[in-house]
Structures are given as C-alpha cells and as structure tokens.
Coordinates of C-alpha atoms in Angstrom, one line a residue:
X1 CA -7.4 -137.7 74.6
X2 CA -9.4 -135.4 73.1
X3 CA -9.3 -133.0 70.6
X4 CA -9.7 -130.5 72.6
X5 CA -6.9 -131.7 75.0
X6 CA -4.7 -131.6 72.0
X7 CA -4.7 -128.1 71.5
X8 CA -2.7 -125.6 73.7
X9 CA -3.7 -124.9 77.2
X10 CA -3.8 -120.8 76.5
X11 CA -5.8 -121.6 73.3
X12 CA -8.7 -123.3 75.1
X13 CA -9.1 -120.8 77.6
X14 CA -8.8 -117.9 75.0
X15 CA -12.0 -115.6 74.4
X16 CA -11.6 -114.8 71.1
X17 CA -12.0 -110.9 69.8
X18 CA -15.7 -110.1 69.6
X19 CA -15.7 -108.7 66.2
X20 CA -18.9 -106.5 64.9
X21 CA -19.7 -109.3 62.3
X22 CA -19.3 -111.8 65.5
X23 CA -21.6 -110.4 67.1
X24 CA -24.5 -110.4 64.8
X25 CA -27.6 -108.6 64.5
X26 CA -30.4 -108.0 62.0
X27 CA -29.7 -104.3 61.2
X28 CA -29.9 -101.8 58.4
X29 CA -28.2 -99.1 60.7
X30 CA -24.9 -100.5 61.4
X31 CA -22.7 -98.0 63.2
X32 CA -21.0 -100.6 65.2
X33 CA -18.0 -101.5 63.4
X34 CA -16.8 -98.4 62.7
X35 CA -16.8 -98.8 58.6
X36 CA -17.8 -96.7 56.0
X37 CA -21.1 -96.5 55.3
X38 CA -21.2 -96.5 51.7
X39 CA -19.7 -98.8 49.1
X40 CA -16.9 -97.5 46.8
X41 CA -16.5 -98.5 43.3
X42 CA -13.6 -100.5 41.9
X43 CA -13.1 -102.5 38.9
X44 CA -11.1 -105.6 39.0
X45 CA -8.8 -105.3 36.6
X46 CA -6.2 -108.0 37.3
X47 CA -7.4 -111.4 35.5
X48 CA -3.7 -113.3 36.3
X49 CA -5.4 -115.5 39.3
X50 CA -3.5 -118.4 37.7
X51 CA -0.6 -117.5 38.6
X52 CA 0.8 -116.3 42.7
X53 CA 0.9 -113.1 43.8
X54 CA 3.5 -110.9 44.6
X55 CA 4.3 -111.0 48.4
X56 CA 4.9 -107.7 48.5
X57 CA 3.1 -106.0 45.5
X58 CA 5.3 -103.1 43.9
X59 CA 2.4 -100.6 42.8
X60 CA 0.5 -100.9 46.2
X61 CA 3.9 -100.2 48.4
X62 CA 5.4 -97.5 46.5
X63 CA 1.4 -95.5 46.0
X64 CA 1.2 -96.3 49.7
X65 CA 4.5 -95.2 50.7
X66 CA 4.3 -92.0 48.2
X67 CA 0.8 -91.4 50.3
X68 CA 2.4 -91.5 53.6
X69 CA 5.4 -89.7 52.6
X70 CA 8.0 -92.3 53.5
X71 CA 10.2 -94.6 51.2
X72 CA 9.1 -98.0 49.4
X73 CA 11.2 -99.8 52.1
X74 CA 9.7 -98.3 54.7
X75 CA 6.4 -100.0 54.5
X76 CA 4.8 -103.8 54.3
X77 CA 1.8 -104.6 53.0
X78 CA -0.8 -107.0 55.3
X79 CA -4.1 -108.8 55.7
X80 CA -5.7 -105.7 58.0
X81 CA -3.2 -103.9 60.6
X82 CA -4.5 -107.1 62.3
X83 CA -1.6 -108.7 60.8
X84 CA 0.7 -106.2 61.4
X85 CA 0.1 -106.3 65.4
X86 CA 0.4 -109.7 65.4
X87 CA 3.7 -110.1 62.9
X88 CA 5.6 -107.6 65.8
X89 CA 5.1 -109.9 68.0
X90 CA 6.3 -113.1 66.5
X91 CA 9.3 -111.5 65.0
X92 CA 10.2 -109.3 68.4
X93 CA 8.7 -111.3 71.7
X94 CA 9.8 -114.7 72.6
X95 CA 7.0 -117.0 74.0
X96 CA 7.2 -117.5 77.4
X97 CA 10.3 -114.5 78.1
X98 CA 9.1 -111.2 76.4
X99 CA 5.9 -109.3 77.2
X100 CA 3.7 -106.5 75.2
X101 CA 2.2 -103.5 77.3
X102 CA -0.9 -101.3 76.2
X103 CA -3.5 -99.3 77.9
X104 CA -7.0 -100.0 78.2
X105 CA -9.4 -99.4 77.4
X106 CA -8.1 -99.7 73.6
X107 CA -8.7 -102.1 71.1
X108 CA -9.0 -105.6 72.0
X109 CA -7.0 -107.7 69.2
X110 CA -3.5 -106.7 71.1
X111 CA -4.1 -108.9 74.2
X112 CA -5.8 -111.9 72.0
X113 CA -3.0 -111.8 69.5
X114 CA -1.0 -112.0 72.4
X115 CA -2.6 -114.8 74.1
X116 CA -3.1 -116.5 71.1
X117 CA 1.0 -116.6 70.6
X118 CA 2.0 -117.7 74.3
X119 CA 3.5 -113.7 75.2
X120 CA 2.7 -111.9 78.3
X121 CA 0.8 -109.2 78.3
X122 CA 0.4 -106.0 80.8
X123 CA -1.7 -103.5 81.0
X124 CA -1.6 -100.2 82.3
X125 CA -4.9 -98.3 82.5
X126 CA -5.1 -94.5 81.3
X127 CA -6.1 -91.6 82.8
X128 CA -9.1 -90.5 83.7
X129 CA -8.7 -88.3 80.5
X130 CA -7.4 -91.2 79.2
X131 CA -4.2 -90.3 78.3
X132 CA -0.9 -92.3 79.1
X133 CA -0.1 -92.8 82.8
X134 CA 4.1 -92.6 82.3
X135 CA 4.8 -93.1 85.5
X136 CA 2.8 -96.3 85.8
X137 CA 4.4 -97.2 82.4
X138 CA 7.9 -97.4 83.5
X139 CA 7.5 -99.4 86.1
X140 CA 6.1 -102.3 84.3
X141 CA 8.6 -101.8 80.8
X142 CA 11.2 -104.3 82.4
X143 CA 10.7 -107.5 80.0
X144 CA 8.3 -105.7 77.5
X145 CA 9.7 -105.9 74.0
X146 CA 6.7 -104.1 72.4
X147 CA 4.8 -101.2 73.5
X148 CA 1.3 -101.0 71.6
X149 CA -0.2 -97.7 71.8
X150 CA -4.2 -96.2 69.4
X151 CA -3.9 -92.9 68.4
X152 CA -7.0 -91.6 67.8
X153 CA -7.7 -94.1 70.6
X154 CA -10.7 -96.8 69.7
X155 CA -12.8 -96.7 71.4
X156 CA -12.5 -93.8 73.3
X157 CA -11.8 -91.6 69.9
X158 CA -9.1 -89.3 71.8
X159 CA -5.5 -88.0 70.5
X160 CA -2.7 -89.6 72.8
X161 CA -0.5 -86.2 73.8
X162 CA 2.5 -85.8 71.7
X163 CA 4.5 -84.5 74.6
X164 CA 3.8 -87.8 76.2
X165 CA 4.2 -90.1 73.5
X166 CA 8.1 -88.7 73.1
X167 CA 8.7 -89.0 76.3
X168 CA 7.4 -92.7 76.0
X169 CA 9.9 -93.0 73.1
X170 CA 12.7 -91.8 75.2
X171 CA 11.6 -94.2 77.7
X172 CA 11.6 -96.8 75.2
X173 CA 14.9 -96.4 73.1
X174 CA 16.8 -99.4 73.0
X175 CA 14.3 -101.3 74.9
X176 CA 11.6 -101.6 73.0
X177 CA 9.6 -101.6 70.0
X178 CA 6.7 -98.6 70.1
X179 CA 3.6 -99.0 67.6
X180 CA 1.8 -96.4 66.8
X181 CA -1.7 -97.6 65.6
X182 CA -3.1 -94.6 63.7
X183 CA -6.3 -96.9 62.0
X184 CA -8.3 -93.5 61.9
X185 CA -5.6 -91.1 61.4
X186 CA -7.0 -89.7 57.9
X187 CA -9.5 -88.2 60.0
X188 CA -6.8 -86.1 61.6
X189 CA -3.9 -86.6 59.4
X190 CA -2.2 -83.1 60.9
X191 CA -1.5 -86.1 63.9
X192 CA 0.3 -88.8 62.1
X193 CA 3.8 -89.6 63.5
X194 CA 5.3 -90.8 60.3
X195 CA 7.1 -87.9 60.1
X196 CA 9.4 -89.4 63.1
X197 CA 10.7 -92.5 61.7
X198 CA 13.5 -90.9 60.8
X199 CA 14.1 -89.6 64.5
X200 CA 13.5 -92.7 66.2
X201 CA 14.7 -96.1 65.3
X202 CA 12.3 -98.0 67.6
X203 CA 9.3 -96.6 66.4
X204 CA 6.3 -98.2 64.7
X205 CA 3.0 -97.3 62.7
X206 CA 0.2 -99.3 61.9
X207 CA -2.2 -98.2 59.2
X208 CA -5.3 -99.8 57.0
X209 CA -7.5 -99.2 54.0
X210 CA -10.4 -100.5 56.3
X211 CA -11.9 -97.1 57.9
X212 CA -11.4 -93.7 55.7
X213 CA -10.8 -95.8 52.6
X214 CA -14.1 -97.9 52.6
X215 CA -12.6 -100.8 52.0
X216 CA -12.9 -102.9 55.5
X217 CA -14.1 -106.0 53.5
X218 CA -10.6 -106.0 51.2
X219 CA -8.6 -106.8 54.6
X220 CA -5.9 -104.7 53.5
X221 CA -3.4 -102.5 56.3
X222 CA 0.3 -101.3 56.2
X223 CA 3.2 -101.4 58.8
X224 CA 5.3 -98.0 58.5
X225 CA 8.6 -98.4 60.1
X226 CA 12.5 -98.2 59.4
X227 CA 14.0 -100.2 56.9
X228 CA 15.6 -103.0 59.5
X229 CA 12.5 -103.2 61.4
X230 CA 10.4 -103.5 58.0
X231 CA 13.7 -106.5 57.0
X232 CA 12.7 -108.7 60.2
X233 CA 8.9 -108.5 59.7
X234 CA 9.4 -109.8 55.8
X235 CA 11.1 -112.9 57.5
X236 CA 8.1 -114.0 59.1
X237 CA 5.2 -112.6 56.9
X238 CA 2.9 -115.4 54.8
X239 CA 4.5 -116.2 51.2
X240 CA 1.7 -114.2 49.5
X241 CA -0.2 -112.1 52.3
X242 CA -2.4 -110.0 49.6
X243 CA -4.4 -112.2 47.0
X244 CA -4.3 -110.5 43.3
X245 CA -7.7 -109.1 43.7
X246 CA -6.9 -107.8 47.1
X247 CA -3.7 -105.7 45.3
X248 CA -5.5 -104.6 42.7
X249 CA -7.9 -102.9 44.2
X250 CA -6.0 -101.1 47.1
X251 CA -3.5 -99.7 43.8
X252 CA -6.3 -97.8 42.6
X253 CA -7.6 -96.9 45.9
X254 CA -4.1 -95.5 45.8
X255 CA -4.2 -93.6 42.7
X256 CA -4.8 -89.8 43.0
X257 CA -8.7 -90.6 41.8
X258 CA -9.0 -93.0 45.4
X259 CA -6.9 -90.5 47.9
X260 CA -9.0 -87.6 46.6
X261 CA -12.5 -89.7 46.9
X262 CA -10.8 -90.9 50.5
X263 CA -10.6 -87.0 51.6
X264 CA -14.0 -86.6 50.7
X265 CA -15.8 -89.0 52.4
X266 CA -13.8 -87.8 55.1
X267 CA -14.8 -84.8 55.0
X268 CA -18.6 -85.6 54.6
X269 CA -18.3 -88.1 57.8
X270 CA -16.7 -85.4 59.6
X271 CA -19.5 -83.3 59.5
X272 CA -21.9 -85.8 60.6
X273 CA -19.8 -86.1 63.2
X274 CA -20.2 -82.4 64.2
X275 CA -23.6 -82.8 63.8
X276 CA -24.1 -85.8 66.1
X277 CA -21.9 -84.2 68.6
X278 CA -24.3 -81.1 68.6
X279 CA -27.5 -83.2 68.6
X280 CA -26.7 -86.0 71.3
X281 CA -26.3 -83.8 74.6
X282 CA -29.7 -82.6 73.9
X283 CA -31.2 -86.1 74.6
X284 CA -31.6 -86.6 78.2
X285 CA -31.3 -90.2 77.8
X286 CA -27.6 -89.3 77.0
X287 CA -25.1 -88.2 80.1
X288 CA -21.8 -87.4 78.1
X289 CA -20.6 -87.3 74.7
X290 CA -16.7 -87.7 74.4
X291 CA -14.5 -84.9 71.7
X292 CA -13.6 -87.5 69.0
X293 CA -10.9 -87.2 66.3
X294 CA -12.4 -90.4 64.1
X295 CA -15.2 -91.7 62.4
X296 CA -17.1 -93.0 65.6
X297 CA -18.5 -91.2 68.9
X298 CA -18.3 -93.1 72.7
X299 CA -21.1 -91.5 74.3
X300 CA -22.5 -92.5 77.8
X301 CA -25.9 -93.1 78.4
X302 CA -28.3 -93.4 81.5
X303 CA -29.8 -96.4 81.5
X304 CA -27.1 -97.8 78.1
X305 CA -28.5 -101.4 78.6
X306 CA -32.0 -100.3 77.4
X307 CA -30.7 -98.0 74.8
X308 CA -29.0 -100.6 73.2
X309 CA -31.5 -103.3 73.1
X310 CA -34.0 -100.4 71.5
X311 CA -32.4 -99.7 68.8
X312 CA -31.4 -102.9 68.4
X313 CA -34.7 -104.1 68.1
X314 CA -35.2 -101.1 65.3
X315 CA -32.5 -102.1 63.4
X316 CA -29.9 -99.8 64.6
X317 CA -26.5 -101.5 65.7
X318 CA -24.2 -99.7 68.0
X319 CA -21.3 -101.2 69.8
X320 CA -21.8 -102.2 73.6
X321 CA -18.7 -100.5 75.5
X322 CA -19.6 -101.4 78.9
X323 CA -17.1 -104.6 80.0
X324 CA -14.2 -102.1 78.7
X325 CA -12.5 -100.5 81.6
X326 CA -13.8 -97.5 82.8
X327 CA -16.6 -97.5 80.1
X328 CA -19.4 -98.5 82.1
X329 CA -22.8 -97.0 80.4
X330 CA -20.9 -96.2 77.1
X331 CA -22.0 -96.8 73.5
X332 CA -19.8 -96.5 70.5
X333 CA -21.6 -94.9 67.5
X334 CA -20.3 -95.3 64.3
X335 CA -20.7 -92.5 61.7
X336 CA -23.3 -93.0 59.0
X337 CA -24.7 -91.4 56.5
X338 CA -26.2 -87.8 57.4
X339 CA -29.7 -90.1 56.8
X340 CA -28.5 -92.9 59.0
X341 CA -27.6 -90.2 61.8
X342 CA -31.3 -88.2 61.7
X343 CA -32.3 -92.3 62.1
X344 CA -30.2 -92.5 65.3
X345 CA -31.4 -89.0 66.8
X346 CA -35.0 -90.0 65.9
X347 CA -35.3 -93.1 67.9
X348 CA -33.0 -91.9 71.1
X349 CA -35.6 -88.6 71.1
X350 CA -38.8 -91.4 71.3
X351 CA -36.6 -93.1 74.3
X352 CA -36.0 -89.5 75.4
X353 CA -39.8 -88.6 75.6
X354 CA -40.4 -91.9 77.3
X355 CA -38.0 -91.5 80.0
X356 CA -39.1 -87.9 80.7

C-alpha cells in the first residue's frame, strides 16, 4: 500500500485553495492577493518565547472586542479567519450527516475546508446582481448546519442586502449556524452586523487583521459571536493558536495609535479606489467595472486571457477570476498604492492602443 493509499479518499482527490503566494509570479505590482500595499511598523516587544502563550491572549480580545463594540466573551482569537471557518465546522457539522451552504462565486477556502473535514457542501449560485437567491436557499437548508455567507462579497466586492440577510436569519433560527464573513468590512464599517448578536442567537462574524490592518503576514483573525457559540469553539480550538510574537503585535495594532493608522490607510486606499474606478471604463480593453465596497475591483475585460499574461510579463499580478462562476473574462485588482495604480492604467492604455 502506498502512501498515498493511506491517506483519505476525499483528501487525494482534494484541489487545494489556490492562494496568491501559490500561485507564484515574479512581480513588483502585486494586486492579487488583496493585501496592503505598504508595510506597517511594529516593535516586538514580548521577549517571553520560553515560556507558552496564552491560548486566548487577554490584551488582544478585550482591544479587539472594545474595537468591535462587543464583550471580551464574545470573541476568539485565530490563525486568519481561515481558522475561524474551519473551527465552525468541526465543532457544528458531523462528518458524513451535516452539510455547509454558500453562494458562489465567493471565496474558495469554505468548500476546501469542507472537503478537507469529510462535510457536504452545497452551493447555491447568486443572482445575476449577485445577491442571495432565498428561494433557492430554502430549498436546500434541510441537513445544513452552517450557512457561510462574504459581505463585502470577494471576489465580487458587493454588499449582501440587509433585508435579505434577516430574512436568511429568520430562515435559519434554530436550524442553523449563519457566518457573516465581513474580511473587508473596515472599508465599509457603517455595514458590519455586529450590532445583531444580541438579536440573533445563531449568528456568526468572521473578522481578520489581514486586509485594512496590513498585517496579512501575522495570520491573525477573530470569530464574533454569542457567548455559547464562542464556549463550543474554545473546545476544539489548538492549545496555543496565536504564537507570543503573533499577540504582541495585533495588541498594538489594537491600540488607539494602530485603529487610527488602520482608518487611514483606509481612507487613502479608498480613494485609489475611486480613482481606478474612474479611470478603467475609459480603456477599451475593459468591458465592465463592478461598484466595490473593499480594497480590490473585479473588472471584466475583452480579451482577459491576454490582459493577464501582459502584465504579468511586466511585473503586474492581478488575480485570474475566470473558472469562478459566472466570472468569465474577469480580473480582480487589488488596490495599490496611488503609484502602483498609474502603473496599472499605464500598461492596460499601451494594450488599449494596440487593440484599437
């Protein structure tokens, strides 16, 4: 037998999650992985490495949970929100009986972290506006214990409707769990739901220091929920999920100092994004540019294939939508700097010229 015979049958025919770093290139444009462009400092202060962390480190929680507006015991600390989808599921689905449900085209790590546990998954695709299709939604909630929904939407960039996502909760009350994965929510913070934990029992919110915090490389994300949802997830979360540097840092990211630099570079990113979104439908390689609440644009392109592999080639990395469901032509453009952006514009005008 061998090794590979050894390992479980869904494992070996599982395509893992094509992560921006998997994927490679030779870049020094990378607005494919949706970070920040710019490094933040941060002083490691914490010099204990002798000793274990704390599973669930006191300053971080309460600075987080302060930030979100919630109690301490309303929020876990995790390796990314990667950690946070995937500890929902091993503490709510039971391999083999329970399923998950989310609507494509959204981000890819709920279906592997699915696979990867042995627990069905459906899907129900959005709208052409892709918003929620309820109707389509009910009829597949029998069995589902965990109902993952992206608002803003990656990699679409889109606000779910609020109307709709009550209604979803009604739908789900007493059925199942609903997570709310607002990654890019400080770019539109007026949408967070955290404000209706205390309404409704069931719901979830997934959160990270990875996007408007500039700190992708710390692997650090939060799960906002009620306190007997946040009880079961602490029974099957690591020993020590945040390493001592890891902590350290996200505290002071935390401090008033790090939310107020946060809302800044926010706020600067934000108005590249205005400026992209101006500046793209002028290229006639471009069809469609999609309203975007985050720190990336999906844009459609004519002949996306060619656009890719160009500015590829010039050391400009976007992120190749086109095998996502009903994103055939698309690109995903990260938000640079304003410098990086004029970079982008410059080289899709040359293809522009060319294809005139």
């Amino acid at each position: 037998m061998s090794i590979e015979d050894l390992a479980r049958a869904n494992v070996r025919a599982l395509t893992p999650y094509q992560s921006a770093r998997r994927l490679g290139g030779n870049g020094d444009v990378w607005l494919n992985a949706n970070e920040f462009p710019l490094p933040v400092p941060f002083e490691l202060s914490q010099q204990t490495l002798n000793r274990y962390p704390e599973c669930q480190p006191k300053l971080v929680i309460e600075r987080y949970a302060a930030f979100a507006g919630l109690s301490p015991e309303q929020v876990i600390v995790s390796r990314g929100a990667d950690e946070g989808i995937e500890l929902l599921m091993r503490a709510f689905c039971e391999p083999g009986k329970d399923a998950i449900l989310f609507c494509p085209p959204t981000y890819g790590m709920y279906s592997v972290s699915a696979e990867t546990i042995g627990i069905e998954y459906r899907t129900v695709a959005a709208l052409d506006d892709w918003q929620l299709n309820l109707p389509a939604i009910a009829e597949q909630l029998d069995g589902v214990k965990v109902v993952y929904m992206c608002s803003p939407n990656n990699p679409t960039g889109n606000l779910i409707n609020q109307d709709d996502i009550r209604k979803l909760l009604e739908m789900t009350a007493g059925k199942a769990l609903l997570v709310a994965d607002e990654a890019y929510i400080e770019f539109c913070p007026e949408a967070t739901l955290a404000g209706w934990l205390k309404e409704y029992p069931h719901l979830v919110i997934l959160r990270t220091l990875s996007k408007a915090f500039a700190l992708a490389g710390l692997r650090c994300g939060f799960t906002l929920a009620n306190k007997p949802v946040i009880d079961l997830l602490m029974k099957v979360i690591a020993p020590y999920p945040l390493a001592t540097p890891v902590a350290d840092v996200a505290g002071q990211a935390l401090s008033e100092e790090g939310i107020a630099l946060m809302r800044k570079h926010v706020a600067e990113l934000n108005a590249n994004r205005a400026w992209l979104f101006e500046q793209l439908p002028q290229l006639n390689v471009v069809q469609q540019v999609f309203p975007s609440e985050t720190n990336y644009i999906l844009a459609r392109f004519t002949d996306s294939p060619k656009v890719f592999k160009t500015l590829w080639d010039q050391g400009i990395i976007l992120r190749d939508q086109n095998k996502n469901p009903g994103l055939a032509g698309c690109l995903r453009i990260s938000i640079g700097t304003r410098e990086e952006c004029e970079r982008l514009i410059a080289a899709l005008q040359a293809l522009s010229v060319e294809q005139a």
